[in-house]
Coordinates of C-alpha atoms in Angstrom, one line a residue:
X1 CA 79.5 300.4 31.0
X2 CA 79.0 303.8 32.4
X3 CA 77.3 306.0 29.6
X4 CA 78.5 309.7 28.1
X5 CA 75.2 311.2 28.9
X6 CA 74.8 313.1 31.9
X7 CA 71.5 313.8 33.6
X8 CA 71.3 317.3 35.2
X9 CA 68.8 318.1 38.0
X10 CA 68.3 321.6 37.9
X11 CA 66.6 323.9 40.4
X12 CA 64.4 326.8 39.9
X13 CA 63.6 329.9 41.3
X14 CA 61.0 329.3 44.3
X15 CA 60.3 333.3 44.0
X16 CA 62.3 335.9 42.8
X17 CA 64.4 334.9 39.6
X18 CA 67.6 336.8 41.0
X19 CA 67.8 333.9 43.6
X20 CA 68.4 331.8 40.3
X21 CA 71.8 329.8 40.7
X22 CA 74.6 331.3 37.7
X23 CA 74.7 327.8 36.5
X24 CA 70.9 327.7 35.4
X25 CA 71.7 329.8 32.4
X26 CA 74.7 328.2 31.1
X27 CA 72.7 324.4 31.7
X28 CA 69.7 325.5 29.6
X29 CA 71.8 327.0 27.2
X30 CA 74.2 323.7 26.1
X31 CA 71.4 321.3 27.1
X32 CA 70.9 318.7 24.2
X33 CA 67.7 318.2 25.9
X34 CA 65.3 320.3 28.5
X35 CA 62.8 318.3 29.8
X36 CA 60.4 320.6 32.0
X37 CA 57.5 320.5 34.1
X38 CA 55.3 323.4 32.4
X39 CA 57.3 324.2 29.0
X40 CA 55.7 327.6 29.1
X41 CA 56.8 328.5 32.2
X42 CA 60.4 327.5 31.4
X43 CA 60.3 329.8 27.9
X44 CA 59.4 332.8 30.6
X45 CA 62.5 332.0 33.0
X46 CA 64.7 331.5 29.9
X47 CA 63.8 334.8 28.9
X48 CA 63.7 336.4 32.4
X49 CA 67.1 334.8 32.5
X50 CA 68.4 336.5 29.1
X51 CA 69.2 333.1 27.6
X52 CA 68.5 330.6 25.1
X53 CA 67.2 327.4 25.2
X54 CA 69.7 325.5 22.9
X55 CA 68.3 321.7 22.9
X56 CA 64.8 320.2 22.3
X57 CA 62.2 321.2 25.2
X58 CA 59.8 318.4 26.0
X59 CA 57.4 318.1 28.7
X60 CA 57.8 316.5 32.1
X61 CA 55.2 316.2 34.1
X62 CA 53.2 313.5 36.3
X63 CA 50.4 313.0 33.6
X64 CA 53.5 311.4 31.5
X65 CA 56.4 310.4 33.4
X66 CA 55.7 307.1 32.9
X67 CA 55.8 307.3 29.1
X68 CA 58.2 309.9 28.9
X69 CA 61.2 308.7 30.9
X70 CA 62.3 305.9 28.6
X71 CA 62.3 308.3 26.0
X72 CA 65.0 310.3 27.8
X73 CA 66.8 307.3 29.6
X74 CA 67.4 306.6 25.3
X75 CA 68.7 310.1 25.0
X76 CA 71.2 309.8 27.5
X77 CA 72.1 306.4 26.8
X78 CA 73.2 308.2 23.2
X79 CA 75.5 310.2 25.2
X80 CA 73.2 314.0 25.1
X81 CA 73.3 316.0 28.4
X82 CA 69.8 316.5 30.0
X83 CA 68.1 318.9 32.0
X84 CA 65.8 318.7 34.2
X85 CA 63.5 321.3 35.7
X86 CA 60.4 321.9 37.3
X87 CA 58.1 324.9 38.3
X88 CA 59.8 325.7 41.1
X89 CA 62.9 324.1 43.3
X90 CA 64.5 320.6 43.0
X91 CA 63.4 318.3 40.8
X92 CA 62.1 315.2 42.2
X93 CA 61.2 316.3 45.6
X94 CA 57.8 316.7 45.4
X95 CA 57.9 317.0 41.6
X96 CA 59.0 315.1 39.0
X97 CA 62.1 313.4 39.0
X98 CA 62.3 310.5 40.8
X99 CA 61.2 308.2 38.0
X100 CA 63.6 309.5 35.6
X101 CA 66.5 309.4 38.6
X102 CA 65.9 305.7 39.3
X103 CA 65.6 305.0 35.8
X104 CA 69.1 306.7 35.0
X105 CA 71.1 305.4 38.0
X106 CA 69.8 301.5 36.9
X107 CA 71.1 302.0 33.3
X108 CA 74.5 303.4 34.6
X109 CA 73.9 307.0 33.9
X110 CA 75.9 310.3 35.4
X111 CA 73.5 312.0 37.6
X112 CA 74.2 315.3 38.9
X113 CA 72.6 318.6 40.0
X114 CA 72.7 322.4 40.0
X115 CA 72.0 323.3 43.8
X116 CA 69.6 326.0 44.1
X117 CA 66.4 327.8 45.7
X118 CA 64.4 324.9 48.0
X119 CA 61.3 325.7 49.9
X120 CA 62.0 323.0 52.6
X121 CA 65.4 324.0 53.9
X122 CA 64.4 328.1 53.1
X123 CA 61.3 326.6 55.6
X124 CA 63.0 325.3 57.8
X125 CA 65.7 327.9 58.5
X126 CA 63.5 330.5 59.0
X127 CA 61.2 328.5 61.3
X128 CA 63.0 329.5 64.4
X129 CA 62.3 325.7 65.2
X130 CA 65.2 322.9 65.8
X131 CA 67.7 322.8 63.0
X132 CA 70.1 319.9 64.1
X133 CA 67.5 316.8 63.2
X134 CA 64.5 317.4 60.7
X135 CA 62.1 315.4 58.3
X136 CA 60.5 316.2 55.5
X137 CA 57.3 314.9 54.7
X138 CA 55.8 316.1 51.5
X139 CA 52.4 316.4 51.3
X140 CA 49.6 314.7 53.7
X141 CA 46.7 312.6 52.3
X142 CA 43.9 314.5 50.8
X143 CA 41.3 312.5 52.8
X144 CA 40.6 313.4 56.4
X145 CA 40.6 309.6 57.4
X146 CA 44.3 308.7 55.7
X147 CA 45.5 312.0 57.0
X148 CA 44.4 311.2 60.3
X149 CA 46.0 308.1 60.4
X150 CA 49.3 309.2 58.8
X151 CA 49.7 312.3 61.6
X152 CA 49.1 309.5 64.7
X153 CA 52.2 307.6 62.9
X154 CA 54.7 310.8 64.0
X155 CA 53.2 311.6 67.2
X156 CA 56.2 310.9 68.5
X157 CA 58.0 311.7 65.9
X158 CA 61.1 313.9 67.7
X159 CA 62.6 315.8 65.0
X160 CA 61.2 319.0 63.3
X161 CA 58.8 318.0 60.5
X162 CA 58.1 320.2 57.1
X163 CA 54.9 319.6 55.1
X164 CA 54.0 321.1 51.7
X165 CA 50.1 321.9 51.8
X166 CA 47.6 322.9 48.9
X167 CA 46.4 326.8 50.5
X168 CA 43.0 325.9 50.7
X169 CA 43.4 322.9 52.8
X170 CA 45.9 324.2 55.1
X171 CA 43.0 325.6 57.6
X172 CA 41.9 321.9 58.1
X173 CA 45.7 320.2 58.2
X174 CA 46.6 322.7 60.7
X175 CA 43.4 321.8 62.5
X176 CA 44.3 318.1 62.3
X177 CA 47.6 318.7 63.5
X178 CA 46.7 320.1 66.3
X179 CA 43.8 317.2 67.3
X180 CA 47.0 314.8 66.7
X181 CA 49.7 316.3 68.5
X182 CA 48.0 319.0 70.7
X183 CA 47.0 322.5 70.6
X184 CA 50.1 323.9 71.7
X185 CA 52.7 321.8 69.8
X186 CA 54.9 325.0 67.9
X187 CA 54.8 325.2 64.9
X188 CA 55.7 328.1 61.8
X189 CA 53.2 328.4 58.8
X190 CA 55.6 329.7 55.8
X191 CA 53.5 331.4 52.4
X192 CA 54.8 333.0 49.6
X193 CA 58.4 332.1 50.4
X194 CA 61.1 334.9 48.8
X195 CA 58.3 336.4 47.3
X196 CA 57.2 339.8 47.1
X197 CA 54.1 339.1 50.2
X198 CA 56.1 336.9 52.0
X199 CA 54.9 335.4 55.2
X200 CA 56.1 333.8 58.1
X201 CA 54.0 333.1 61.2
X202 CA 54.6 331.4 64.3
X203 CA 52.4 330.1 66.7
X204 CA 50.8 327.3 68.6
X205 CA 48.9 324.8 66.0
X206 CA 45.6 325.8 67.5
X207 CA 46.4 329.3 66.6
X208 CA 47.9 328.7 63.7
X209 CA 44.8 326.6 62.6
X210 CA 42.4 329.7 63.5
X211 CA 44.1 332.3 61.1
X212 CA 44.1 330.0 58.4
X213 CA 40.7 329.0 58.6
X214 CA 40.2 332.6 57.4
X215 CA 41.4 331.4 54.2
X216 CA 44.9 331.2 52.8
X217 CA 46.6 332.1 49.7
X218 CA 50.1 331.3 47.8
X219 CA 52.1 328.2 48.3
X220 CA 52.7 327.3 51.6
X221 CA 55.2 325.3 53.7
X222 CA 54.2 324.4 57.0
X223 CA 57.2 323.7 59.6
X224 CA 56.1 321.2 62.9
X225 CA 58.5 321.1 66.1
X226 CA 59.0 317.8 67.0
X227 CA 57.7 315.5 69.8
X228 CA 58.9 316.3 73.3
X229 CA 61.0 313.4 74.7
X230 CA 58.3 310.9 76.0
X231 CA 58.6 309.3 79.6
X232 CA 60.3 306.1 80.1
X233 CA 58.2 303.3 79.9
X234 CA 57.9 300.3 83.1
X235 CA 59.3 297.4 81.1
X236 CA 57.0 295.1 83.1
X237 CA 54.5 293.4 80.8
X238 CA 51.8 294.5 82.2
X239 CA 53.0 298.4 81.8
X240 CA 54.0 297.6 78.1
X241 CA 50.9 296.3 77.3
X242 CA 48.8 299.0 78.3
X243 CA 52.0 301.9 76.7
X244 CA 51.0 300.2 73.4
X245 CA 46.9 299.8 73.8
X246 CA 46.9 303.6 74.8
X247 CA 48.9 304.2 71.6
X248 CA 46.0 302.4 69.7
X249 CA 43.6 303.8 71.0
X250 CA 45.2 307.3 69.7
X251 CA 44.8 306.0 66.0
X252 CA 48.1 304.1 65.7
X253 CA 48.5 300.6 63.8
X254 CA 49.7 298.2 66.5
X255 CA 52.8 297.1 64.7
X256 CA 53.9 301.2 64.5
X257 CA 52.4 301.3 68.6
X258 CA 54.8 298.4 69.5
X259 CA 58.0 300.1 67.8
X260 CA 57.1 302.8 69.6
X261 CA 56.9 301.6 72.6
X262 CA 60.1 299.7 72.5
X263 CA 62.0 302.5 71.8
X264 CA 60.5 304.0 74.9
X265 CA 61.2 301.3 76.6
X266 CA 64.8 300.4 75.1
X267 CA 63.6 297.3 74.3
X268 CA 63.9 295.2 70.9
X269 CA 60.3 295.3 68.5
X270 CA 59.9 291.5 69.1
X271 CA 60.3 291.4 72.9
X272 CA 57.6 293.9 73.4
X273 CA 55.9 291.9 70.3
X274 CA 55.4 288.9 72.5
X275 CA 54.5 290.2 75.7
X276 CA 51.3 292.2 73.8
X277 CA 50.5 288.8 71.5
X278 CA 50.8 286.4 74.6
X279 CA 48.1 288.3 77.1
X280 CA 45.9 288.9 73.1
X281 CA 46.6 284.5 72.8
X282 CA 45.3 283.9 76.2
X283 CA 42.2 285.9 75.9
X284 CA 41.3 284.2 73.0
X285 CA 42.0 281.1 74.6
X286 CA 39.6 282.1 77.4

């Protein structure tokens, strides 16, 4: 039985508080419930907004999702309208959300949205970089060894990636980038989007990884071009075996260096698979 309670995923402002959708106010005024990343900061939008908050306000936040979203998966089994926002953007992408989402959909809840301000697609259409095929991939591990690995798994990636990045580690993710994919892979570092110092700037990766070791501030978005098209691949087993032990040696895990290889090749996963394991089963049998 599909419940009365609705679950409303709201975006926020990602800047300036004009670029707030018209529907904000009117869903934070007839909420039964406002669950919201920083409570404090949603009190300031309300009131920057010229409305008021006319359900309970509870917090939403990592440190107590867990706890938290049974408590509001109950309020909208009891049929009250919730809203969900965060500090800035969508909810869920990158921010809280998802729990609640999952937990909502799996007890038959409405879940619906006000579409609004998003740093990724702002990102990515002011990039300058290919539009018709993108990825987004959050944020990068914090450690230089799991980032490492993480950035050889898209080298050959072929559609535009966007990345989230804490300021003062974009100097060293830009430098990582560039040791993965190549100095002059293009790419756009976005800062301060829709804000008052705004920045966008283009450039190689090397580049781009120079002026940011300088130091940057204000949250950033960083927009990759994809992959060039890679050269076809000999699908003899001798040329397939050394495709995949070159992408190895570049830091990939075999099983992701086979898949890509076979898509190179136009070959299924388990036929290049085989011809790798059967030379590896004959060494050892040596």
């Amino acid at each position: 039985m599909t419940s009365s309670g609705v679950l409303v995923l709201a975006a926020t402002p990602i800047g300036r508080v004009a670029d707030a959708p018209p529907r904000l106010a009117e869903e934070l005024a007839g909420a039964d419930v406002v669950a919201a990343e920083d409570t404090r900061r949603l009190r300031r939008l309300a009131a920057d907004l010229g409305v008021e908050v006319g359900g309970r306000v509870v917090s939403y936040f990592e440190g107590n999702e867990t706890g938290r979203t049974p408590q509001l998966v109950e309020a909208l089994q009891a049929g009250e309208r919730v809203v969900l926002v965060t500090d800035a953007g969508m909810p869920s992408v990158s921010d809280p959300g998802y729990r609640l989402v999952v937990a909502a959909v799996e007890a038959g809840i409405h879940v619906t949205a006000v579409p609004g301000p998003s740093a990724v697609l702002t990102a990515l259409a002011v990039s300058g970089l290919p539009v018709d095929r993108f990825c987004f991939e959050g944020f990068l591990p914090r450690k230089a060894g799991e980032r490492s690995r993480r950035l050889a798994e898209l080298a050959a990636e072929p559609r535009t990636m966007v990345f989230f990045e804490a300021p003062h580690r974009t100097g060293a993710t830009l430098a990582a980038m560039a040791d993965a994919w190549g100095d002059d892979r293009p790419a756009v570092v976005c800062r301060e989007l829709t804000k008052t110092y705004e920045e966008v700037r283009r450039g190689a990766l090397a580049e781009l990884a120079r002026w940011a070791a300088e130091g940057v501030r204000g949250e950033v978005t960083i927009v990759v071009a994809g992959a060039a098209p890679a050269a076809a691949v000999d699908t003899d087993p001798a040329s397939l075996r050394a495709a995949v032990a070159a992408l190895e040696r570049d830091g990939l895990r075999r099983k992701d260096a086979i898949a890509g290889v076979a898509r190179q090749a136009g070959l299924p996963k388990r036929e290049v698979y085989q011809v790798v394991h059967v030379e590896r089963e004959a060494d050892d049998d040596d």
